[in-house]
Amino acid sequence: MHFDDEGELPRLYRDLLAYVAGRDATITVGDLGTEPTTTGDRAARVLDALTSWVADGAHMRTTDARAIVAAAVMSRITTLSRWQANPAVACVYGGAQGGASFMVKDFEANGAAIVSEAVADLVVQVADEAWAMARPDLPSADPADWATPVAAADRTIGYQVNFTCLRPGPTGSCSLDPSHTTTVALDRSYTESLNSAHGSSYPMTARFDDLEASRALLPPGASEDPASPYFHDGLVDIVAKASGDVDSIPVAPRDRATVDATAISTLHFD
């Protein structure tokens, strides 16, 4: 699966937040013309945004400010559900994203029975921190303004940063300098097809009837050498995959004979 653009975790989290808000009188929206000053006000605005977002299909699109809020929710609930941050919740559901997903699905299945004081506190804290994380990218403090599409931001591939040449080798290869700030940038034509992790994606097609026919590509390209012409040669293939061209991604066989047969070049070391 290349990318499912419907956000299941924040969609279910919205239901859990709505339940907690229903029994917590402090979760209420203040003056929408001003920035919220209380945890309850911030949580209420996150709830309003997610409610509107869910009603429109819960799509994780970079042109939807409400999806920016949903992405912030996913980021914060993953971190705040860890053992180190919230042992009372993690000991029940496990930590991080897996535990957070288990928690919201448990609420979907069993409702109020699972909402302990620790769970309720976590839900509100996630909303509060998601607001702080998302606010710089939101058009205003009023959730009513967030349904209007926003301009797609240029993306960078997060883990393909800090590359530079310390000492060019005889073949043009480079060493890496962690202090450098050069990034592999993506223009807006890639935004909607590579938005699952703000620019990165690992497309793979696995045929269970014939694993040797599987296809995969680690972006941005086949080489991790920034001087190589293959450093980001996979971007076009990834976009084609997102558009439905399954065969655009290179084959990813397991068998040694198949690998040798499909290799572009080989280098043997004595």
Short mmCIF file of C-alpha atoms in Angstrom, two decimals:
data_model
loop_
_atom_site.label_atom_id
_atom_site.label_comp_id
_atom_site.label_asym_id
_atom_site.label_seq_id
_atom_site.Cartn_x
_atom_site.Cartn_y
_atom_site.Cartn_z
CA MET A 1 0.00 0.00 0.00
CA HIS A 2 1.52 3.32 -1.00
CA PHE A 3 -0.45 5.55 1.35
CA ASP A 4 -3.95 5.57 2.77
CA ASP A 5 -4.87 9.24 2.99
CA GLU A 6 -7.59 8.74 5.59
CA GLY A 7 -6.28 9.28 9.13
CA GLU A 8 -7.76 6.51 11.25
CA LEU A 9 -5.94 7.28 14.50
CA PRO A 10 -6.87 10.98 14.73
CA ARG A 11 -10.40 10.17 13.55
CA LEU A 12 -10.92 7.80 16.47
CA TYR A 13 -9.06 10.14 18.81
CA ARG A 14 -11.62 12.81 17.90
CA ASP A 15 -14.38 10.57 19.27
CA LEU A 16 -12.44 10.00 22.48
CA LEU A 17 -11.74 13.73 22.87
CA ALA A 18 -15.43 14.49 22.30
CA TYR A 19 -16.38 12.08 25.09
CA VAL A 20 -13.85 13.59 27.50
CA ALA A 21 -15.04 17.10 26.59
CA GLY A 22 -18.62 16.06 27.32
CA ARG A 23 -17.79 15.40 30.95
CA ASP A 24 -15.17 18.14 31.45
CA ALA A 25 -16.72 21.60 31.69
CA THR A 26 -13.32 23.29 31.30
CA ILE A 27 -13.07 22.16 27.67
CA THR A 28 -14.88 25.04 26.05
CA VAL A 29 -14.05 27.55 23.34
CA GLY A 30 -13.38 31.12 24.41
CA ASP A 31 -13.22 34.25 22.26
CA LEU A 32 -12.48 32.99 18.74
CA GLY A 33 -11.04 36.35 17.83
CA THR A 34 -8.14 35.86 20.21
CA GLU A 35 -5.55 33.21 20.92
CA PRO A 36 -6.67 30.61 23.48
CA THR A 37 -5.12 31.03 26.92
CA THR A 38 -6.31 27.87 28.67
CA THR A 39 -5.80 24.16 28.09
CA GLY A 40 -9.54 23.68 27.82
CA ASP A 41 -9.90 26.36 25.15
CA ARG A 42 -7.08 24.90 23.08
CA ALA A 43 -8.50 21.38 23.41
CA ALA A 44 -11.95 22.64 22.38
CA ARG A 45 -10.57 24.24 19.23
CA VAL A 46 -8.71 21.07 18.32
CA LEU A 47 -11.98 19.17 18.82
CA ASP A 48 -13.86 21.61 16.56
CA ALA A 49 -11.22 21.26 13.85
CA LEU A 50 -11.19 17.47 14.01
CA THR A 51 -14.99 17.30 13.97
CA SER A 52 -15.13 19.34 10.76
CA TRP A 53 -12.24 17.35 9.30
CA VAL A 54 -13.91 13.99 10.04
CA ALA A 55 -17.17 15.23 8.51
CA ASP A 56 -15.30 15.95 5.28
CA GLY A 57 -13.71 12.51 5.10
CA ALA A 58 -10.70 12.69 7.47
CA HIS A 59 -8.20 13.05 4.63
CA MET A 60 -4.53 13.66 5.49
CA ARG A 61 -3.92 16.31 2.86
CA THR A 62 -1.26 18.97 3.16
CA THR A 63 -3.62 21.58 1.71
CA ASP A 64 -6.10 21.07 4.57
CA ALA A 65 -5.22 23.00 7.73
CA ARG A 66 -7.40 20.63 9.73
CA ALA A 67 -5.23 17.75 8.54
CA ILE A 68 -2.24 19.65 9.91
CA VAL A 69 -3.99 19.52 13.29
CA ALA A 70 -4.68 15.80 12.80
CA ALA A 71 -1.01 15.18 11.97
CA ALA A 72 0.00 17.08 15.11
CA VAL A 73 -2.38 14.89 17.12
CA MET A 74 -0.72 11.76 15.73
CA SER A 75 2.72 13.12 16.56
CA ARG A 76 1.88 14.11 20.12
CA ILE A 77 -0.19 11.06 21.03
CA THR A 78 2.63 8.81 19.82
CA THR A 79 5.15 10.58 22.05
CA LEU A 80 2.90 11.10 25.06
CA SER A 81 1.76 7.46 25.06
CA ARG A 82 5.29 6.18 25.60
CA TRP A 83 6.24 4.42 28.82
CA GLN A 84 8.51 7.28 29.86
CA ALA A 85 5.77 9.90 29.47
CA ASN A 86 2.70 8.03 30.68
CA PRO A 87 3.32 4.68 32.38
CA ALA A 88 -0.27 4.51 33.68
CA VAL A 89 -1.58 4.35 30.11
CA ALA A 90 1.34 2.49 28.54
CA CYS A 91 1.08 -0.37 31.05
CA VAL A 92 -2.46 -1.01 29.77
CA TYR A 93 -2.05 -0.43 26.05
CA GLY A 94 1.66 -0.57 25.33
CA GLY A 95 3.69 2.45 24.35
CA ALA A 96 4.01 4.84 21.42
CA GLN A 97 1.94 4.67 18.24
CA GLY A 98 0.92 1.05 18.66
CA GLY A 99 -0.35 1.70 22.17
CA ALA A 100 -2.13 4.91 21.13
CA SER A 101 -3.84 3.07 18.28
CA PHE A 102 -4.89 0.28 20.63
CA MET A 103 -6.31 2.84 23.08
CA VAL A 104 -8.53 4.67 20.58
CA LYS A 105 -9.72 1.39 19.05
CA ASP A 106 -10.53 0.12 22.53
CA PHE A 107 -12.66 3.22 23.07
CA GLU A 108 -14.40 2.61 19.75
CA ALA A 109 -15.23 -0.92 20.86
CA ASN A 110 -16.01 -0.39 24.56
CA GLY A 111 -16.76 3.31 25.02
CA ALA A 112 -16.67 5.00 28.40
CA ALA A 113 -15.56 1.85 30.22
CA ILE A 114 -11.97 2.41 29.15
CA VAL A 115 -11.72 6.11 30.03
CA SER A 116 -9.74 6.17 33.24
CA GLU A 117 -8.49 9.41 34.76
CA ALA A 118 -5.08 8.73 33.22
CA VAL A 119 -6.59 8.25 29.76
CA ALA A 120 -8.66 11.43 30.06
CA ASP A 121 -5.62 13.44 31.17
CA LEU A 122 -3.62 12.07 28.26
CA VAL A 123 -6.35 12.94 25.75
CA VAL A 124 -6.47 16.56 26.91
CA GLN A 125 -2.68 16.86 27.03
CA VAL A 126 -2.44 15.59 23.45
CA ALA A 127 -4.92 18.23 22.27
CA ASP A 128 -3.09 20.97 24.14
CA GLU A 129 0.30 20.07 22.70
CA ALA A 130 -1.12 19.40 19.22
CA TRP A 131 -2.46 22.95 19.22
CA ALA A 132 0.97 24.35 20.10
CA MET A 133 2.60 22.22 17.41
CA ALA A 134 0.11 23.04 14.63
CA ARG A 135 -0.64 26.69 15.39
CA PRO A 136 2.30 28.20 13.40
CA ASP A 137 0.91 26.55 10.24
CA LEU A 138 -2.74 27.51 10.79
CA PRO A 139 -4.31 30.55 9.09
CA SER A 140 -5.88 31.87 12.31
CA ALA A 141 -6.92 30.90 15.82
CA ASP A 142 -10.50 30.23 14.67
CA PRO A 143 -11.19 26.64 13.54
CA ALA A 144 -13.91 27.96 11.22
CA ASP A 145 -11.15 29.36 9.01
CA TRP A 146 -9.32 26.08 8.73
CA ALA A 147 -11.65 24.38 6.25
CA THR A 148 -10.47 26.71 3.49
CA PRO A 149 -7.66 25.04 1.51
CA VAL A 150 -4.19 26.37 2.21
CA ALA A 151 -1.24 26.52 -0.16
CA ALA A 152 0.71 23.30 -0.41
CA ALA A 153 4.08 23.69 1.25
CA ASP A 154 7.27 22.50 -0.36
CA ARG A 155 8.54 19.37 1.33
CA THR A 156 11.92 17.94 2.10
CA ILE A 157 12.78 14.32 2.69
CA GLY A 158 13.45 14.41 6.40
CA TYR A 159 16.07 11.71 6.64
CA GLN A 160 17.90 12.86 3.51
CA VAL A 161 19.42 15.94 5.13
CA ASN A 162 22.88 17.11 6.13
CA PHE A 163 24.68 15.87 3.05
CA THR A 164 27.74 17.57 1.64
CA CYS A 165 31.12 16.70 0.19
CA LEU A 166 33.95 16.75 2.71
CA ARG A 167 36.44 15.23 0.32
CA PRO A 168 35.36 14.36 -3.22
CA GLY A 169 36.72 10.98 -4.17
CA PRO A 170 38.26 10.02 -7.52
CA THR A 171 34.90 8.87 -8.85
CA GLY A 172 33.00 11.90 -7.56
CA SER A 173 31.74 10.19 -4.41
CA CYS A 174 31.31 12.21 -1.21
CA SER A 175 31.81 11.82 2.48
CA LEU A 176 29.11 13.07 4.82
CA ASP A 177 29.18 16.14 7.04
CA PRO A 178 26.48 16.03 9.75
CA SER A 179 26.77 19.77 10.36
CA HIS A 180 25.76 20.74 6.84
CA THR A 181 22.22 21.89 6.09
CA THR A 182 21.75 20.96 2.45
CA THR A 183 18.51 19.08 1.88
CA VAL A 184 16.88 17.20 -0.92
CA ALA A 185 13.89 19.41 -1.69
CA LEU A 186 10.64 18.40 -3.31
CA ASP A 187 8.62 20.90 -5.29
CA ARG A 188 4.87 21.16 -4.90
CA SER A 189 4.13 18.63 -7.63
CA TYR A 190 5.25 15.93 -5.19
CA THR A 191 3.42 17.23 -2.14
CA GLU A 192 0.17 15.30 -2.44
CA SER A 193 1.80 12.02 -3.45
CA LEU A 194 4.51 12.06 -0.76
CA ASN A 195 2.72 13.63 2.18
CA SER A 196 2.58 10.66 4.53
CA ALA A 197 5.74 11.72 6.34
CA HIS A 198 6.28 15.25 5.07
CA GLY A 199 8.14 14.10 2.01
CA SER A 200 9.19 10.52 2.58
CA SER A 201 7.49 7.37 1.44
CA TYR A 202 8.49 3.74 1.06
CA PRO A 203 6.37 2.32 -1.74
CA MET A 204 6.26 -1.44 -2.00
CA THR A 205 4.09 -3.95 -3.79
CA ALA A 206 4.36 -7.50 -2.44
CA ARG A 207 2.79 -10.36 -4.36
CA PHE A 208 2.07 -13.14 -1.92
CA ASP A 209 1.67 -15.65 -4.74
CA ASP A 210 5.11 -14.73 -6.08
CA LEU A 211 7.40 -12.85 -3.67
CA GLU A 212 10.12 -12.71 -6.31
CA ALA A 213 7.85 -10.36 -8.29
CA SER A 214 7.71 -7.83 -5.44
CA ARG A 215 8.68 -4.22 -6.12
CA ALA A 216 10.11 -1.64 -3.70
CA LEU A 217 12.08 1.58 -3.60
CA LEU A 218 13.69 3.50 -0.77
CA PRO A 219 13.43 7.20 -1.61
CA PRO A 220 14.73 9.44 -2.82
CA GLY A 221 16.76 7.06 -4.97
CA ALA A 222 18.91 3.99 -5.23
CA SER A 223 22.13 5.65 -4.00
CA GLU A 224 22.92 7.31 -0.69
CA ASP A 225 25.84 9.14 -2.29
CA PRO A 226 24.78 12.76 -2.90
CA ALA A 227 27.19 13.01 -5.82
CA SER A 228 25.55 10.06 -7.57
CA PRO A 229 23.06 10.58 -10.41
CA TYR A 230 21.00 7.89 -8.67
CA PHE A 231 20.73 9.88 -5.40
CA HIS A 232 17.15 11.02 -6.09
CA ASP A 233 16.37 9.21 -9.31
CA GLY A 234 13.45 7.40 -7.67
CA LEU A 235 11.21 10.42 -7.16
CA VAL A 236 9.59 10.16 -10.57
CA ASP A 237 8.97 6.46 -9.98
CA ILE A 238 7.37 7.14 -6.59
CA VAL A 239 4.97 9.70 -8.01
CA ALA A 240 4.06 7.30 -10.82
CA LYS A 241 3.35 4.63 -8.19
CA ALA A 242 1.08 7.04 -6.30
CA SER A 243 -0.78 7.68 -9.55
CA GLY A 244 -1.51 3.99 -9.93
CA ASP A 245 1.40 2.73 -12.05
CA VAL A 246 2.38 -0.26 -9.88
CA ASP A 247 5.08 -1.41 -12.27
CA SER A 248 6.96 1.91 -12.06
CA ILE A 249 8.78 0.75 -8.92
CA PRO A 250 11.86 -1.47 -9.49
CA VAL A 251 11.69 -5.16 -8.74
CA ALA A 252 12.82 -6.26 -5.29
CA PRO A 253 13.61 -9.97 -5.50
CA ARG A 254 15.04 -12.10 -2.69
CA ASP A 255 16.65 -14.89 -4.66
CA ARG A 256 20.36 -14.32 -5.44
CA ALA A 257 20.00 -15.50 -9.01
CA THR A 258 17.15 -13.08 -9.63
CA VAL A 259 19.11 -10.23 -8.06
CA ASP A 260 22.09 -10.95 -10.29
CA ALA A 261 19.87 -11.13 -13.34
CA THR A 262 18.26 -7.74 -12.69
CA ALA A 263 21.37 -5.86 -11.49
CA ILE A 264 22.51 -2.83 -13.43
CA SER A 265 26.12 -3.34 -12.39
CA THR A 266 28.15 -5.45 -10.00
CA LEU A 267 31.43 -4.94 -8.17
CA HIS A 268 33.41 -7.86 -6.76
CA PHE A 269 35.89 -7.44 -3.91
CA ASP A 270 38.87 -9.75 -3.63
#
